[in-house]
Amino acid sequence: METKRLNKFISDSGYCSRREADALIDAGRVRLNGKIPELGTRVADGDEVSVDGKPVERVKADKSDRVYIAYHKPVGITCTTERNVKGNIIDAVGFQQRIFPIGRLDKPSEGLILLTSDGDIVNKILRAENAHKKVYRVNVDKPITARFIQKMASGVPILNTVTKRCEVRQCGQRSFDIVLTQGLNRQIRRMCEHLGYEVTRLVRKQIMHLSLKGLASGEWRHLSGTELEKLHSAVADSTKTAMQSGAE
């Protein structure tokens, strides 16, 4: 009989991410066949899972019931599923089905963020080891120098480490594009601050093959079949622990 880890069962259902599922299990809010399970418990066909007394539905084998959305997050929207937080991303998108963001963008930042009801793909995309490309357009408070571009590209000491080498291209007197494959907390802002610059605007333009094209600020759209195919292919070999991404 095929079984599945309880946290994966919950995240696959679209209820939340696997990390959040672990927290729910640890808090005693999950029941398996009416009993409190332990972390690492496996779910078999016929088992009944509930969170706070509400049944968790099984995901379809082909995940045809999952939702994948690209959203152009405006400044001022907070990437949280907590509905009591004013300006939360769930209320901003206004989608009827339960969804949650993949990673995050700071409240003062804007641009592309993905939302889904597929908890499994959340973990795969957030794994730092996958080195998925993200492109940002950044505006700063004073003219950019060649030394600034070189330093940003070669690595900047922040958060007790040195950022990975990356691609940086100047776009204007006070703006540049940066391509990152890691997601340290507030990475771009911290890198700029270390070099004496302050970020005045930050827009995430692209995640892997997905872009903001055709999306005005505050708009969202479903991913196309081709985009989904490429997305699933890109994360197919994901194997390690998920990390939260907050490069902005």
PDB file of C-alpha atoms in Angstrom:
ATOM      1  CA  MET A   1       0.000   0.000   0.000  1.00  0.00           C
ATOM      2  CA  GLU A   2       1.361   3.406  -0.979  1.00  0.00           C
ATOM      3  CA  THR A   3       1.729   5.888   1.890  1.00  0.00           C
ATOM      4  CA  LYS A   4       2.712   9.548   2.128  1.00  0.00           C
ATOM      5  CA  ARG A   5       4.235  11.585   4.953  1.00  0.00           C
ATOM      6  CA  LEU A   6       1.561  13.526   6.824  1.00  0.00           C
ATOM      7  CA  ASN A   7       3.151  16.944   6.218  1.00  0.00           C
ATOM      8  CA  LYS A   8       3.384  16.218   2.491  1.00  0.00           C
ATOM      9  CA  PHE A   9      -0.225  14.994   2.423  1.00  0.00           C
ATOM     10  CA  ILE A  10      -1.371  18.302   3.949  1.00  0.00           C
ATOM     11  CA  SER A  11       0.795  20.474   1.697  1.00  0.00           C
ATOM     12  CA  ASP A  12      -0.187  18.528  -1.438  1.00  0.00           C
ATOM     13  CA  SER A  13      -3.823  19.179  -0.575  1.00  0.00           C
ATOM     14  CA  GLY A  14      -3.232  22.910  -0.950  1.00  0.00           C
ATOM     15  CA  TYR A  15      -3.875  23.643   2.717  1.00  0.00           C
ATOM     16  CA  CYS A  16      -0.436  25.147   3.374  1.00  0.00           C
ATOM     17  CA  SER A  17       3.278  24.600   2.749  1.00  0.00           C
ATOM     18  CA  ARG A  18       5.077  21.562   4.170  1.00  0.00           C
ATOM     19  CA  ARG A  19       6.878  23.698   6.746  1.00  0.00           C
ATOM     20  CA  GLU A  20       3.577  25.164   7.920  1.00  0.00           C
ATOM     21  CA  ALA A  21       2.102  21.655   8.037  1.00  0.00           C
ATOM     22  CA  ASP A  22       4.914  20.585  10.403  1.00  0.00           C
ATOM     23  CA  ALA A  23       4.032  23.525  12.671  1.00  0.00           C
ATOM     24  CA  LEU A  24       0.340  22.528  12.658  1.00  0.00           C
ATOM     25  CA  ILE A  25       1.218  18.920  13.553  1.00  0.00           C
ATOM     26  CA  ASP A  26       3.604  20.068  16.292  1.00  0.00           C
ATOM     27  CA  ALA A  27       0.900  22.362  17.716  1.00  0.00           C
ATOM     28  CA  GLY A  28      -1.532  19.436  17.988  1.00  0.00           C
ATOM     29  CA  ARG A  29      -4.004  20.931  15.509  1.00  0.00           C
ATOM     30  CA  VAL A  30      -3.924  17.904  13.166  1.00  0.00           C
ATOM     31  CA  ARG A  31      -5.811  14.650  13.587  1.00  0.00           C
ATOM     32  CA  LEU A  32      -5.225  11.378  11.741  1.00  0.00           C
ATOM     33  CA  ASN A  33      -8.214   9.085  12.007  1.00  0.00           C
ATOM     34  CA  GLY A  34      -9.327  11.141  15.003  1.00  0.00           C
ATOM     35  CA  LYS A  35      -6.041  10.814  16.896  1.00  0.00           C
ATOM     36  CA  ILE A  36      -3.132  13.217  17.440  1.00  0.00           C
ATOM     37  CA  PRO A  37      -0.253  12.044  15.182  1.00  0.00           C
ATOM     38  CA  GLU A  38       3.486  12.473  15.554  1.00  0.00           C
ATOM     39  CA  LEU A  39       5.783  14.268  13.109  1.00  0.00           C
ATOM     40  CA  GLY A  40       6.800  11.785  10.426  1.00  0.00           C
ATOM     41  CA  THR A  41       3.544   9.826  10.567  1.00  0.00           C
ATOM     42  CA  ARG A  42       2.508   8.419   7.193  1.00  0.00           C
ATOM     43  CA  VAL A  43      -0.942   8.562   5.619  1.00  0.00           C
ATOM     44  CA  ALA A  44      -2.370   5.569   3.756  1.00  0.00           C
ATOM     45  CA  ASP A  45      -5.359   5.228   1.427  1.00  0.00           C
ATOM     46  CA  GLY A  46      -8.528   5.419   3.478  1.00  0.00           C
ATOM     47  CA  ASP A  47      -6.995   7.449   6.297  1.00  0.00           C
ATOM     48  CA  GLU A  48      -8.822  10.628   7.321  1.00  0.00           C
ATOM     49  CA  VAL A  49      -6.848  13.806   8.052  1.00  0.00           C
ATOM     50  CA  SER A  50      -8.250  16.978   9.582  1.00  0.00           C
ATOM     51  CA  VAL A  51      -6.903  20.355  10.742  1.00  0.00           C
ATOM     52  CA  ASP A  52      -8.802  22.131  13.502  1.00  0.00           C
ATOM     53  CA  GLY A  53     -11.619  19.652  12.974  1.00  0.00           C
ATOM     54  CA  LYS A  54     -11.993  20.345   9.230  1.00  0.00           C
ATOM     55  CA  PRO A  55     -11.249  17.508   6.759  1.00  0.00           C
ATOM     56  CA  VAL A  56      -8.216  17.840   4.473  1.00  0.00           C
ATOM     57  CA  GLU A  57      -9.072  16.666   0.970  1.00  0.00           C
ATOM     58  CA  ARG A  58      -6.727  14.447  -1.004  1.00  0.00           C
ATOM     59  CA  VAL A  59      -5.030  15.991  -4.026  1.00  0.00           C
ATOM     60  CA  LYS A  60      -5.900  14.499  -7.409  1.00  0.00           C
ATOM     61  CA  ALA A  61      -3.143  12.276  -8.739  1.00  0.00           C
ATOM     62  CA  ASP A  62      -2.595  14.522 -11.785  1.00  0.00           C
ATOM     63  CA  LYS A  63      -2.887  17.725  -9.674  1.00  0.00           C
ATOM     64  CA  SER A  64      -5.496  19.034 -12.123  1.00  0.00           C
ATOM     65  CA  ASP A  65      -7.293  20.642  -9.179  1.00  0.00           C
ATOM     66  CA  ARG A  66      -4.247  22.765  -8.238  1.00  0.00           C
ATOM     67  CA  VAL A  67      -4.060  26.523  -8.883  1.00  0.00           C
ATOM     68  CA  TYR A  68      -0.941  28.389 -10.117  1.00  0.00           C
ATOM     69  CA  ILE A  69      -1.065  32.192 -10.307  1.00  0.00           C
ATOM     70  CA  ALA A  70       1.381  34.934 -11.335  1.00  0.00           C
ATOM     71  CA  TYR A  71       0.699  38.190  -9.455  1.00  0.00           C
ATOM     72  CA  HIS A  72       2.174  41.675  -9.863  1.00  0.00           C
ATOM     73  CA  LYS A  73       2.413  42.648  -6.203  1.00  0.00           C
ATOM     74  CA  PRO A  74       2.147  46.383  -5.573  1.00  0.00           C
ATOM     75  CA  VAL A  75       4.064  48.279  -2.898  1.00  0.00           C
ATOM     76  CA  GLY A  76       2.241  48.074   0.441  1.00  0.00           C
ATOM     77  CA  ILE A  77       0.962  44.502   0.129  1.00  0.00           C
ATOM     78  CA  THR A  78       2.301  42.073   2.753  1.00  0.00           C
ATOM     79  CA  CYS A  79       3.148  38.502   1.693  1.00  0.00           C
ATOM     80  CA  THR A  80       1.288  36.725   4.476  1.00  0.00           C
ATOM     81  CA  THR A  81      -1.701  34.398   4.563  1.00  0.00           C
ATOM     82  CA  GLU A  82      -2.769  35.876   7.911  1.00  0.00           C
ATOM     83  CA  ARG A  83      -6.103  37.513   7.079  1.00  0.00           C
ATOM     84  CA  ASN A  84      -5.985  39.732  10.167  1.00  0.00           C
ATOM     85  CA  VAL A  85      -2.981  41.578   8.705  1.00  0.00           C
ATOM     86  CA  LYS A  86      -4.125  44.680   6.843  1.00  0.00           C
ATOM     87  CA  GLY A  87      -3.088  44.581   3.171  1.00  0.00           C
ATOM     88  CA  ASN A  88      -2.339  40.829   3.174  1.00  0.00           C
ATOM     89  CA  ILE A  89      -1.654  39.244  -0.214  1.00  0.00           C
ATOM     90  CA  ILE A  90      -4.593  36.807  -0.001  1.00  0.00           C
ATOM     91  CA  ASP A  91      -7.178  39.585   0.294  1.00  0.00           C
ATOM     92  CA  ALA A  92      -5.337  41.608  -2.360  1.00  0.00           C
ATOM     93  CA  VAL A  93      -5.567  38.801  -4.934  1.00  0.00           C
ATOM     94  CA  GLY A  94      -9.124  37.917  -3.913  1.00  0.00           C
ATOM     95  CA  PHE A  95      -9.059  34.355  -5.245  1.00  0.00           C
ATOM     96  CA  GLN A  96     -11.880  32.132  -3.999  1.00  0.00           C
ATOM     97  CA  GLN A  97      -9.822  28.970  -3.467  1.00  0.00           C
ATOM     98  CA  ARG A  98      -7.228  28.629  -0.692  1.00  0.00           C
ATOM     99  CA  ILE A  99      -3.817  29.675  -2.053  1.00  0.00           C
ATOM    100  CA  PHE A 100      -0.526  30.861  -0.587  1.00  0.00           C
ATOM    101  CA  PRO A 101       2.526  32.731  -1.901  1.00  0.00           C
ATOM    102  CA  ILE A 102       5.743  31.012  -2.975  1.00  0.00           C
ATOM    103  CA  GLY A 103       8.444  32.924  -1.133  1.00  0.00           C
ATOM    104  CA  ARG A 104       7.956  36.580  -0.441  1.00  0.00           C
ATOM    105  CA  LEU A 105       8.533  40.195  -1.432  1.00  0.00           C
ATOM    106  CA  ASP A 106       8.955  42.855   1.243  1.00  0.00           C
ATOM    107  CA  LYS A 107       6.089  45.274   1.789  1.00  0.00           C
ATOM    108  CA  PRO A 108       8.066  48.179   0.184  1.00  0.00           C
ATOM    109  CA  SER A 109       9.024  45.995  -2.821  1.00  0.00           C
ATOM    110  CA  GLU A 110       6.898  45.173  -5.869  1.00  0.00           C
ATOM    111  CA  GLY A 111       6.808  42.795  -8.791  1.00  0.00           C
ATOM    112  CA  LEU A 112       6.312  39.149  -9.639  1.00  0.00           C
ATOM    113  CA  ILE A 113       5.297  36.625  -7.031  1.00  0.00           C
ATOM    114  CA  LEU A 114       3.700  33.224  -7.563  1.00  0.00           C
ATOM    115  CA  LEU A 115       0.758  31.894  -5.582  1.00  0.00           C
ATOM    116  CA  THR A 116      -0.513  28.334  -5.580  1.00  0.00           C
ATOM    117  CA  SER A 117      -2.580  25.675  -3.855  1.00  0.00           C
ATOM    118  CA  ASP A 118       0.183  23.116  -4.556  1.00  0.00           C
ATOM    119  CA  GLY A 119       2.213  22.876  -1.350  1.00  0.00           C
ATOM    120  CA  ASP A 120       4.676  20.431  -2.880  1.00  0.00           C
ATOM    121  CA  ILE A 121       5.880  22.847  -5.552  1.00  0.00           C
ATOM    122  CA  VAL A 122       6.314  25.586  -2.929  1.00  0.00           C
ATOM    123  CA  ASN A 123       8.998  23.541  -1.215  1.00  0.00           C
ATOM    124  CA  LYS A 124      10.707  22.641  -4.486  1.00  0.00           C
ATOM    125  CA  ILE A 125      10.927  26.246  -5.690  1.00  0.00           C
ATOM    126  CA  LEU A 126      12.133  27.606  -2.342  1.00  0.00           C
ATOM    127  CA  ARG A 127      15.021  25.178  -2.016  1.00  0.00           C
ATOM    128  CA  ALA A 128      18.147  27.325  -2.209  1.00  0.00           C
ATOM    129  CA  GLU A 129      20.111  24.463  -3.753  1.00  0.00           C
ATOM    130  CA  ASN A 130      18.001  24.706  -6.901  1.00  0.00           C
ATOM    131  CA  ALA A 131      19.611  28.066  -7.797  1.00  0.00           C
ATOM    132  CA  HIS A 132      16.572  29.280  -9.696  1.00  0.00           C
ATOM    133  CA  LYS A 133      17.122  32.615 -11.437  1.00  0.00           C
ATOM    134  CA  LYS A 134      15.314  35.753 -10.258  1.00  0.00           C
ATOM    135  CA  VAL A 135      15.699  39.142 -11.996  1.00  0.00           C
ATOM    136  CA  TYR A 136      15.228  42.479 -10.223  1.00  0.00           C
ATOM    137  CA  ARG A 137      15.209  46.102 -11.408  1.00  0.00           C
ATOM    138  CA  VAL A 138      16.622  48.320  -8.661  1.00  0.00           C
ATOM    139  CA  ASN A 139      16.654  52.104  -8.270  1.00  0.00           C
ATOM    140  CA  VAL A 140      19.010  53.733  -5.761  1.00  0.00           C
ATOM    141  CA  ASP A 141      19.363  57.171  -4.181  1.00  0.00           C
ATOM    142  CA  LYS A 142      22.490  58.395  -5.992  1.00  0.00           C
ATOM    143  CA  PRO A 143      24.444  57.886  -9.225  1.00  0.00           C
ATOM    144  CA  ILE A 144      25.874  54.424  -9.771  1.00  0.00           C
ATOM    145  CA  THR A 145      29.606  53.958 -10.304  1.00  0.00           C
ATOM    146  CA  ALA A 146      31.531  51.234 -12.125  1.00  0.00           C
ATOM    147  CA  ARG A 147      33.005  50.220  -8.758  1.00  0.00           C
ATOM    148  CA  PHE A 148      29.484  49.737  -7.331  1.00  0.00           C
ATOM    149  CA  ILE A 149      28.503  47.441 -10.227  1.00  0.00           C
ATOM    150  CA  GLN A 150      31.730  45.459  -9.886  1.00  0.00           C
ATOM    151  CA  LYS A 151      31.320  45.038  -6.121  1.00  0.00           C
ATOM    152  CA  MET A 152      27.666  43.994  -6.395  1.00  0.00           C
ATOM    153  CA  ALA A 153      28.560  41.401  -9.033  1.00  0.00           C
ATOM    154  CA  SER A 154      31.596  39.934  -7.279  1.00  0.00           C
ATOM    155  CA  GLY A 155      30.053  39.473  -3.825  1.00  0.00           C
ATOM    156  CA  VAL A 156      29.181  41.626  -0.819  1.00  0.00           C
ATOM    157  CA  PRO A 157      29.677  40.699   2.870  1.00  0.00           C
ATOM    158  CA  ILE A 158      26.276  40.599   4.604  1.00  0.00           C
ATOM    159  CA  LEU A 159      24.670  38.418   7.284  1.00  0.00           C
ATOM    160  CA  ASN A 160      27.993  36.755   8.212  1.00  0.00           C
ATOM    161  CA  THR A 161      28.605  35.521   4.677  1.00  0.00           C
ATOM    162  CA  VAL A 162      29.548  36.829   1.235  1.00  0.00           C
ATOM    163  CA  THR A 163      26.883  36.876  -1.466  1.00  0.00           C
ATOM    164  CA  LYS A 164      27.415  34.655  -4.505  1.00  0.00           C
ATOM    165  CA  ARG A 165      28.789  36.142  -7.701  1.00  0.00           C
ATOM    166  CA  CYS A 166      25.930  37.370  -9.858  1.00  0.00           C
ATOM    167  CA  GLU A 167      25.089  39.250 -13.020  1.00  0.00           C
ATOM    168  CA  VAL A 168      24.605  43.029 -12.613  1.00  0.00           C
ATOM    169  CA  ARG A 169      23.914  45.469 -15.444  1.00  0.00           C
ATOM    170  CA  GLN A 170      23.511  49.239 -15.187  1.00  0.00           C
ATOM    171  CA  CYS A 171      20.286  50.507 -16.829  1.00  0.00           C
ATOM    172  CA  GLY A 172      20.350  54.204 -15.980  1.00  0.00           C
ATOM    173  CA  GLN A 173      22.200  56.742 -13.893  1.00  0.00           C
ATOM    174  CA  ARG A 174      20.582  55.403 -10.720  1.00  0.00           C
ATOM    175  CA  SER A 175      19.176  52.025 -11.758  1.00  0.00           C
ATOM    176  CA  PHE A 176      20.454  48.523 -12.454  1.00  0.00           C
ATOM    177  CA  ASP A 177      19.251  44.969 -13.108  1.00  0.00           C
ATOM    178  CA  ILE A 178      20.537  42.160 -10.909  1.00  0.00           C
ATOM    179  CA  VAL A 179      20.120  38.408 -11.458  1.00  0.00           C
ATOM    180  CA  LEU A 180      20.200  36.336  -8.263  1.00  0.00           C
ATOM    181  CA  THR A 181      20.175  32.612  -7.609  1.00  0.00           C
ATOM    182  CA  GLN A 182      20.096  32.884  -3.823  1.00  0.00           C
ATOM    183  CA  GLY A 183      17.610  34.488  -1.457  1.00  0.00           C
ATOM    184  CA  LEU A 184      19.180  35.867   1.692  1.00  0.00           C
ATOM    185  CA  ASN A 185      16.907  38.033   3.819  1.00  0.00           C
ATOM    186  CA  ARG A 186      16.568  41.515   2.254  1.00  0.00           C
ATOM    187  CA  GLN A 187      19.667  40.629   0.238  1.00  0.00           C
ATOM    188  CA  ILE A 188      19.604  43.387  -2.391  1.00  0.00           C
ATOM    189  CA  ARG A 189      18.820  46.127   0.106  1.00  0.00           C
ATOM    190  CA  ARG A 190      21.575  44.916   2.449  1.00  0.00           C
ATOM    191  CA  MET A 191      24.096  44.689  -0.410  1.00  0.00           C
ATOM    192  CA  CYS A 192      23.333  48.253  -1.474  1.00  0.00           C
ATOM    193  CA  GLU A 193      23.458  49.541   2.113  1.00  0.00           C
ATOM    194  CA  HIS A 194      26.873  47.952   2.620  1.00  0.00           C
ATOM    195  CA  LEU A 195      28.154  49.906  -0.400  1.00  0.00           C
ATOM    196  CA  GLY A 196      26.632  53.184   0.789  1.00  0.00           C
ATOM    197  CA  TYR A 197      23.475  53.216  -1.343  1.00  0.00           C
ATOM    198  CA  GLU A 198      19.801  53.177  -0.398  1.00  0.00           C
ATOM    199  CA  VAL A 199      17.212  51.371  -2.502  1.00  0.00           C
ATOM    200  CA  THR A 200      14.386  53.704  -3.540  1.00  0.00           C
ATOM    201  CA  ARG A 201      12.489  51.200  -5.690  1.00  0.00           C
ATOM    202  CA  LEU A 202      12.789  47.446  -6.176  1.00  0.00           C
ATOM    203  CA  VAL A 203      10.828  45.433  -8.748  1.00  0.00           C
ATOM    204  CA  ARG A 204      11.108  41.686  -9.274  1.00  0.00           C
ATOM    205  CA  LYS A 205      10.751  41.277 -13.043  1.00  0.00           C
ATOM    206  CA  GLN A 206      11.249  37.545 -13.476  1.00  0.00           C
ATOM    207  CA  ILE A 207      11.302  34.176 -11.677  1.00  0.00           C
ATOM    208  CA  MET A 208      12.918  31.475 -13.806  1.00  0.00           C
ATOM    209  CA  HIS A 209      11.057  31.602 -17.151  1.00  0.00           C
ATOM    210  CA  LEU A 210       8.082  33.525 -15.725  1.00  0.00           C
ATOM    211  CA  SER A 211       7.866  37.301 -16.121  1.00  0.00           C
ATOM    212  CA  LEU A 212       5.679  40.331 -15.395  1.00  0.00           C
ATOM    213  CA  LYS A 213       4.835  40.739 -19.073  1.00  0.00           C
ATOM    214  CA  GLY A 214       1.224  41.820 -19.545  1.00  0.00           C
ATOM    215  CA  LEU A 215       0.565  42.304 -15.826  1.00  0.00           C
ATOM    216  CA  ALA A 216      -0.111  45.791 -14.503  1.00  0.00           C
ATOM    217  CA  SER A 217       0.476  46.432 -10.794  1.00  0.00           C
ATOM    218  CA  GLY A 218      -2.201  44.608  -8.782  1.00  0.00           C
ATOM    219  CA  GLU A 219      -3.182  42.242 -11.620  1.00  0.00           C
ATOM    220  CA  TRP A 220      -2.832  38.443 -11.660  1.00  0.00           C
ATOM    221  CA  ARG A 221      -3.253  35.626 -14.163  1.00  0.00           C
ATOM    222  CA  HIS A 222      -3.216  31.837 -14.248  1.00  0.00           C
ATOM    223  CA  LEU A 223      -0.015  30.254 -15.557  1.00  0.00           C
ATOM    224  CA  SER A 224      -0.385  28.794 -19.038  1.00  0.00           C
ATOM    225  CA  GLY A 225      -0.009  25.090 -19.768  1.00  0.00           C
ATOM    226  CA  THR A 226       3.407  25.668 -21.330  1.00  0.00           C
ATOM    227  CA  GLU A 227       4.576  27.746 -18.366  1.00  0.00           C
ATOM    228  CA  LEU A 228       3.430  25.034 -15.949  1.00  0.00           C
ATOM    229  CA  GLU A 229       5.178  22.329 -17.933  1.00  0.00           C
ATOM    230  CA  LYS A 230       8.457  24.255 -17.793  1.00  0.00           C
ATOM    231  CA  LEU A 231       7.964  25.007 -14.094  1.00  0.00           C
ATOM    232  CA  HIS A 232       7.410  21.372 -13.120  1.00  0.00           C
ATOM    233  CA  SER A 233      10.361  20.344 -15.279  1.00  0.00           C
ATOM    234  CA  ALA A 234      12.626  22.947 -13.660  1.00  0.00           C
ATOM    235  CA  VAL A 235      11.929  21.690 -10.130  1.00  0.00           C
ATOM    236  CA  ALA A 236      11.695  17.973 -10.901  1.00  0.00           C
ATOM    237  CA  ASP A 237      15.072  17.177  -9.307  1.00  0.00           C
ATOM    238  CA  SER A 238      14.477  19.115  -6.058  1.00  0.00           C
ATOM    239  CA  THR A 239      15.582  17.004  -3.111  1.00  0.00           C
ATOM    240  CA  LYS A 240      16.692  19.077  -0.121  1.00  0.00           C
ATOM    241  CA  THR A 241      15.118  21.116   2.656  1.00  0.00           C
ATOM    242  CA  ALA A 242      13.091  24.193   1.758  1.00  0.00           C
ATOM    243  CA  MET A 243      14.391  27.676   2.531  1.00  0.00           C
ATOM    244  CA  GLN A 244      12.380  30.884   2.720  1.00  0.00           C
ATOM    245  CA  SER A 245      13.333  33.317  -0.003  1.00  0.00           C
ATOM    246  CA  GLY A 246      13.573  37.044   0.664  1.00  0.00           C
ATOM    247  CA  ALA A 247      16.245  38.452  -1.607  1.00  0.00           C
ATOM    248  CA  GLU A 248      14.684  41.860  -1.891  1.00  0.00           C
TER     249      GLU A 248
END
